[in-house]
PDB file of C-alpha atoms in Angstrom:
ATOM      1  CA  MET A   1       0.000   0.000   0.000  1.00 52.00           C
ATOM      2  CA  CYS A   2       2.846   2.369   0.842  1.00 53.00           C
ATOM      3  CA  LYS A   3       4.502   1.800  -2.525  1.00 56.00           C
ATOM      4  CA  THR A   4       1.226   2.486  -4.341  1.00 55.00           C
ATOM      5  CA  LEU A   5       0.674   5.719  -2.398  1.00 51.00           C
ATOM      6  CA  PHE A   6       4.256   6.758  -3.116  1.00 53.00           C
ATOM      7  CA  ARG A   7       3.784   6.112  -6.874  1.00 58.00           C
ATOM      8  CA  VAL A   8       0.533   8.116  -6.876  1.00 53.00           C
ATOM      9  CA  ARG A   9       2.274  11.073  -5.193  1.00 60.00           C
ATOM     10  CA  ILE A  10       5.179  10.893  -7.658  1.00 59.00           C
ATOM     11  CA  GLY A  11       2.693  10.816 -10.539  1.00 59.00           C
ATOM     12  CA  GLN A  12       0.848  13.869  -9.153  1.00 63.00           C
ATOM     13  CA  LEU A  13       4.117  15.798  -8.788  1.00 58.00           C
ATOM     14  CA  GLN A  14       5.139  14.902 -12.333  1.00 70.00           C
ATOM     15  CA  ASN A  15       1.759  16.083 -13.663  1.00 74.00           C
ATOM     16  CA  ARG A  16       2.047  19.331 -11.676  1.00 77.00           C
ATOM     17  CA  TYR A  17       5.598  19.997 -12.976  1.00 82.00           C
ATOM     18  CA  PHE A  18       4.492  19.163 -16.500  1.00 85.00           C
ATOM     19  CA  ILE A  19       1.641  21.707 -16.285  1.00 87.00           C
ATOM     20  CA  ILE A  20       3.931  24.370 -14.782  1.00 88.00           C
ATOM     21  CA  SER A  21       6.574  23.680 -17.435  1.00 88.00           C
ATOM     22  CA  ALA A  22       3.984  23.905 -20.212  1.00 90.00           C
ATOM     23  CA  ILE A  23       2.696  27.262 -18.886  1.00 93.00           C
ATOM     24  CA  VAL A  24       6.236  28.656 -18.603  1.00 93.00           C
ATOM     25  CA  ALA A  25       7.037  27.440 -22.146  1.00 94.00           C
ATOM     26  CA  LEU A  26       3.883  29.110 -23.523  1.00 94.00           C
ATOM     27  CA  LEU A  27       4.668  32.385 -21.744  1.00 95.00           C
ATOM     28  CA  PHE A  28       8.251  32.276 -23.036  1.00 94.00           C
ATOM     29  CA  ALA A  29       7.076  31.580 -26.600  1.00 93.00           C
ATOM     30  CA  GLY A  30       4.607  34.469 -26.347  1.00 91.00           C
ATOM     31  CA  ALA A  31       7.362  36.808 -25.142  1.00 92.00           C
ATOM     32  CA  VAL A  32       9.671  35.770 -28.000  1.00 91.00           C
ATOM     33  CA  VAL A  33       6.934  36.248 -30.596  1.00 89.00           C
ATOM     34  CA  GLY A  34       5.957  39.619 -29.081  1.00 86.00           C
ATOM     35  CA  TYR A  35       9.555  40.775 -29.174  1.00 84.00           C
ATOM     36  CA  ALA A  36      10.144  39.507 -32.719  1.00 87.00           C
ATOM     37  CA  ILE A  37       7.142  41.292 -34.253  1.00 86.00           C
ATOM     38  CA  PRO A  38       8.193  44.884 -34.976  1.00 81.00           C
ATOM     39  CA  MET A  39       5.964  47.608 -33.599  1.00 74.00           C
ATOM     40  CA  GLU A  40       4.449  50.068 -35.990  1.00 76.00           C
ATOM     41  CA  LYS A  41       6.278  53.353 -35.744  1.00 72.00           C
ATOM     42  CA  GLN A  42       4.064  55.939 -34.134  1.00 67.00           C
ATOM     43  CA  GLU A  43       3.790  59.064 -36.187  1.00 74.00           C
ATOM     44  CA  VAL A  44       3.542  61.096 -32.984  1.00 75.00           C
ATOM     45  CA  PRO A  45       5.169  59.630 -29.860  1.00 79.00           C
ATOM     46  CA  ALA A  46       2.799  59.356 -26.909  1.00 83.00           C
ATOM     47  CA  ARG A  47       5.304  60.742 -24.392  1.00 84.00           C
ATOM     48  CA  VAL A  48       8.714  62.353 -24.399  1.00 83.00           C
ATOM     49  CA  ILE A  49      10.923  62.398 -21.302  1.00 84.00           C
ATOM     50  CA  LEU A  50      12.894  65.576 -20.737  1.00 80.00           C
ATOM     51  CA  ASP A  51      15.696  65.242 -18.175  1.00 78.00           C
ATOM     52  CA  ASN A  52      16.749  68.446 -16.478  1.00 77.00           C
ATOM     53  CA  THR A  53      18.021  69.859 -13.218  1.00 74.00           C
ATOM     54  CA  GLY A  54      14.551  71.074 -12.211  1.00 75.00           C
ATOM     55  CA  GLY A  55      13.192  67.526 -12.215  1.00 78.00           C
ATOM     56  CA  ARG A  56      12.352  65.097 -15.002  1.00 83.00           C
ATOM     57  CA  ILE A  57       9.356  66.050 -17.153  1.00 84.00           C
ATOM     58  CA  VAL A  58       7.156  63.428 -18.777  1.00 84.00           C
ATOM     59  CA  PHE A  59       5.764  65.490 -21.639  1.00 84.00           C
ATOM     60  CA  ALA A  60       2.447  64.298 -23.097  1.00 85.00           C
ATOM     61  CA  HIS A  61       3.603  64.792 -26.696  1.00 86.00           C
ATOM     62  CA  GLN A  62       0.655  63.139 -28.426  1.00 86.00           C
ATOM     63  CA  ALA A  63      -1.883  65.080 -26.342  1.00 86.00           C
ATOM     64  CA  HIS A  64      -0.228  68.391 -27.219  1.00 85.00           C
ATOM     65  CA  ALA A  65       0.168  67.511 -30.909  1.00 84.00           C
ATOM     66  CA  VAL A  66      -3.151  65.773 -31.561  1.00 84.00           C
ATOM     67  CA  GLU A  67      -5.694  66.627 -28.853  1.00 84.00           C
ATOM     68  CA  TYR A  68      -4.704  70.274 -28.326  1.00 83.00           C
ATOM     69  CA  GLY A  69      -4.150  70.887 -32.037  1.00 81.00           C
ATOM     70  CA  GLY A  70      -0.499  71.895 -31.809  1.00 78.00           C
ATOM     71  CA  ASP A  71       1.467  72.026 -35.034  1.00 79.00           C
ATOM     72  CA  CYS A  72       4.972  70.503 -35.134  1.00 79.00           C
ATOM     73  CA  VAL A  73       6.631  73.821 -35.966  1.00 77.00           C
ATOM     74  CA  ASP A  74       5.051  75.417 -32.893  1.00 79.00           C
ATOM     75  CA  CYS A  75       7.780  73.689 -30.872  1.00 80.00           C
ATOM     76  CA  HIS A  76      10.178  72.245 -33.442  1.00 77.00           C
ATOM     77  CA  HIS A  77      11.169  75.464 -35.178  1.00 73.00           C
ATOM     78  CA  ASP A  78      13.986  73.606 -36.947  1.00 66.00           C
ATOM     79  CA  GLY A  79      11.778  70.970 -38.542  1.00 60.00           C
ATOM     80  CA  VAL A  80      10.666  67.515 -37.527  1.00 57.00           C
ATOM     81  CA  GLU A  81      12.828  64.424 -37.198  1.00 57.00           C
ATOM     82  CA  GLY A  82      13.660  63.084 -40.642  1.00 54.00           C
ATOM     83  CA  GLU A  83      13.180  66.546 -42.165  1.00 55.00           C
ATOM     84  CA  SER A  84      16.423  68.373 -41.310  1.00 59.00           C
ATOM     85  CA  TYR A  85      15.634  68.085 -37.614  1.00 63.00           C
ATOM     86  CA  LEU A  86      18.108  69.425 -35.060  1.00 68.00           C
ATOM     87  CA  PRO A  87      17.917  68.397 -31.430  1.00 72.00           C
ATOM     88  CA  CYS A  88      17.173  71.312 -29.091  1.00 77.00           C
ATOM     89  CA  GLY A  89      20.568  71.049 -27.399  1.00 75.00           C
ATOM     90  CA  ALA A  90      22.400  71.733 -30.667  1.00 77.00           C
ATOM     91  CA  CYS A  91      21.588  75.428 -30.342  1.00 79.00           C
ATOM     92  CA  HIS A  92      20.148  75.703 -26.828  1.00 82.00           C
ATOM     93  CA  PRO A  93      22.638  74.199 -24.377  1.00 82.00           C
ATOM     94  CA  ALA A  94      22.153  73.777 -20.652  1.00 81.00           C
ATOM     95  CA  GLU A  95      24.771  76.537 -20.453  1.00 82.00           C
ATOM     96  CA  PHE A  96      27.289  78.102 -22.836  1.00 80.00           C
ATOM     97  CA  ASP A  97      30.337  76.443 -21.281  1.00 83.00           C
ATOM     98  CA  GLU A  98      33.520  74.917 -22.699  1.00 81.00           C
ATOM     99  CA  GLN A  99      31.882  71.504 -23.123  1.00 83.00           C
ATOM    100  CA  PHE A 100      29.157  73.038 -25.298  1.00 81.00           C
ATOM    101  CA  ARG A 101      31.735  74.875 -27.416  1.00 79.00           C
ATOM    102  CA  LEU A 102      33.673  71.638 -28.004  1.00 80.00           C
ATOM    103  CA  ASN A 103      30.647  69.448 -28.833  1.00 80.00           C
ATOM    104  CA  HIS A 104      28.528  72.053 -30.617  1.00 80.00           C
ATOM    105  CA  PRO A 105      30.059  71.642 -34.128  1.00 79.00           C
ATOM    106  CA  LYS A 106      29.419  67.866 -34.018  1.00 78.00           C
ATOM    107  CA  ALA A 107      25.651  68.406 -33.696  1.00 77.00           C
ATOM    108  CA  PHE A 108      25.225  69.590 -37.282  1.00 76.00           C
ATOM    109  CA  SER A 109      25.371  67.383 -40.356  1.00 74.00           C
ATOM    110  CA  ASP A 110      25.130  70.331 -42.746  1.00 74.00           C
ATOM    111  CA  GLN A 111      27.397  73.375 -42.623  1.00 76.00           C
ATOM    112  CA  LYS A 112      24.554  75.623 -43.795  1.00 76.00           C
ATOM    113  CA  ALA A 113      23.181  75.443 -40.246  1.00 75.00           C
ATOM    114  CA  CYS A 114      26.257  77.393 -39.066  1.00 78.00           C
ATOM    115  CA  LEU A 115      25.055  80.479 -40.914  1.00 77.00           C
ATOM    116  CA  ARG A 116      22.053  80.853 -38.619  1.00 74.00           C
ATOM    117  CA  CYS A 117      24.356  82.167 -35.873  1.00 76.00           C
ATOM    118  CA  HIS A 118      27.780  82.628 -37.459  1.00 78.00           C
ATOM    119  CA  ASP A 119      28.802  85.048 -40.229  1.00 77.00           C
ATOM    120  CA  GLY A 120      30.552  82.223 -42.075  1.00 79.00           C
ATOM    121  CA  VAL A 121      31.260  78.516 -41.705  1.00 81.00           C
ATOM    122  CA  PRO A 122      33.863  78.238 -38.929  1.00 79.00           C
ATOM    123  CA  ALA A 123      37.004  76.342 -39.946  1.00 78.00           C
ATOM    124  CA  GLY A 124      37.959  75.568 -36.358  1.00 75.00           C
ATOM    125  CA  PRO A 125      37.643  76.970 -32.865  1.00 76.00           C
ATOM    126  CA  LEU A 126      36.652  80.613 -33.044  1.00 76.00           C
ATOM    127  CA  PRO A 127      38.455  83.351 -31.174  1.00 78.00           C
ATOM    128  CA  GLU A 128      36.263  84.831 -28.468  1.00 77.00           C
ATOM    129  CA  ASP A 129      35.684  88.068 -30.386  1.00 78.00           C
ATOM    130  CA  GLN A 130      33.973  86.061 -33.169  1.00 75.00           C
ATOM    131  CA  TRP A 131      31.552  84.147 -30.934  1.00 77.00           C
ATOM    132  CA  PRO A 132      27.871  84.815 -31.576  1.00 76.00           C
ATOM    133  CA  ASP A 133      26.077  86.996 -29.058  1.00 76.00           C
ATOM    134  CA  VAL A 134      24.991  84.275 -26.625  1.00 76.00           C
ATOM    135  CA  GLU A 135      22.917  86.805 -24.706  1.00 80.00           C
ATOM    136  CA  SER A 136      20.390  86.683 -27.553  1.00 80.00           C
ATOM    137  CA  ILE A 137      20.346  82.857 -27.701  1.00 81.00           C
ATOM    138  CA  PRO A 138      18.335  81.313 -24.874  1.00 84.00           C
ATOM    139  CA  THR A 139      19.668  78.315 -22.982  1.00 83.00           C
ATOM    140  CA  ARG A 140      17.628  75.119 -23.264  1.00 81.00           C
ATOM    141  CA  GLY A 141      15.806  75.845 -19.980  1.00 82.00           C
ATOM    142  CA  GLU A 142      15.012  79.405 -21.031  1.00 85.00           C
ATOM    143  CA  ALA A 143      13.809  78.224 -24.453  1.00 83.00           C
ATOM    144  CA  PHE A 144      11.517  75.563 -22.991  1.00 83.00           C
ATOM    145  CA  HIS A 145      10.188  77.873 -20.302  1.00 83.00           C
ATOM    146  CA  SER A 146       9.354  80.655 -22.741  1.00 83.00           C
ATOM    147  CA  LEU A 147       7.808  78.220 -25.223  1.00 82.00           C
ATOM    148  CA  CYS A 148       5.887  76.044 -22.754  1.00 83.00           C
ATOM    149  CA  MET A 149       4.848  78.635 -20.210  1.00 83.00           C
ATOM    150  CA  GLY A 150       3.967  81.155 -22.907  1.00 84.00           C
ATOM    151  CA  CYS A 151       1.620  78.643 -24.521  1.00 84.00           C
ATOM    152  CA  HIS A 152       0.187  77.605 -21.146  1.00 84.00           C
ATOM    153  CA  GLU A 153      -0.466  81.235 -20.252  1.00 85.00           C
ATOM    154  CA  GLU A 154      -2.230  81.861 -23.571  1.00 84.00           C
ATOM    155  CA  ASN A 155      -4.342  78.706 -23.360  1.00 81.00           C
ATOM    156  CA  GLY A 156      -5.151  78.510 -19.645  1.00 80.00           C
ATOM    157  CA  GLY A 157      -2.902  75.556 -18.868  1.00 76.00           C
ATOM    158  CA  PRO A 158      -0.817  75.262 -15.716  1.00 80.00           C
ATOM    159  CA  TYR A 159       1.103  78.513 -15.442  1.00 78.00           C
ATOM    160  CA  GLY A 160       2.853  80.603 -12.817  1.00 76.00           C
ATOM    161  CA  ASP A 161       5.319  80.190  -9.990  1.00 74.00           C
ATOM    162  CA  ASP A 162       3.172  77.654  -8.140  1.00 76.00           C
ATOM    163  CA  ALA A 163       2.678  75.448 -11.231  1.00 78.00           C
ATOM    164  CA  CYS A 164       6.267  74.121 -11.499  1.00 80.00           C
ATOM    165  CA  TYR A 165       5.520  70.682 -10.081  1.00 79.00           C
ATOM    166  CA  GLN A 166       2.628  70.094 -12.413  1.00 79.00           C
ATOM    167  CA  CYS A 167       5.288  69.445 -15.065  1.00 81.00           C
ATOM    168  CA  HIS A 168       8.546  68.899 -13.146  1.00 81.00           C
ATOM    169  CA  ALA A 169       8.934  65.744 -11.037  1.00 77.00           C
ATOM    170  CA  ARG A 170      10.086  66.421  -7.502  1.00 70.00           C
TER     171      ARG A 170
END
């Protein structure tokens, strides 16, 4: 009787492990198939994360572009990705420091972009007397604040000194 009971228990354990193994195999196969099927590229990304010293911002890009009726050039004054797009930091750095001056020329694939701020295409590091007037070029934070808060003020969105943490994470 003891041997029969032992065999029944072993059989139950084997069935249980078989079922668990089958479930794990199905979940694994589903994960592999889900990973292998390419996602359709979204024309407008749902969210964009902006890292900054004031706290990370999760920007509801699709809501601003689709639901609120924003046009791409309202924010992307240098075009849209794939259409001569320049990242914001190419012209609007966190600050105009030595690191920006060294990395700035690498941000542009076309030398024509230089002529937006420079009198000619620089052939190398510029002497200080030939630098553009950085007082007239806003830093990235200044550019975003004027763009975002100006639009929010016009359209009744969060605006003002007490509205910072409605966009910035603490």
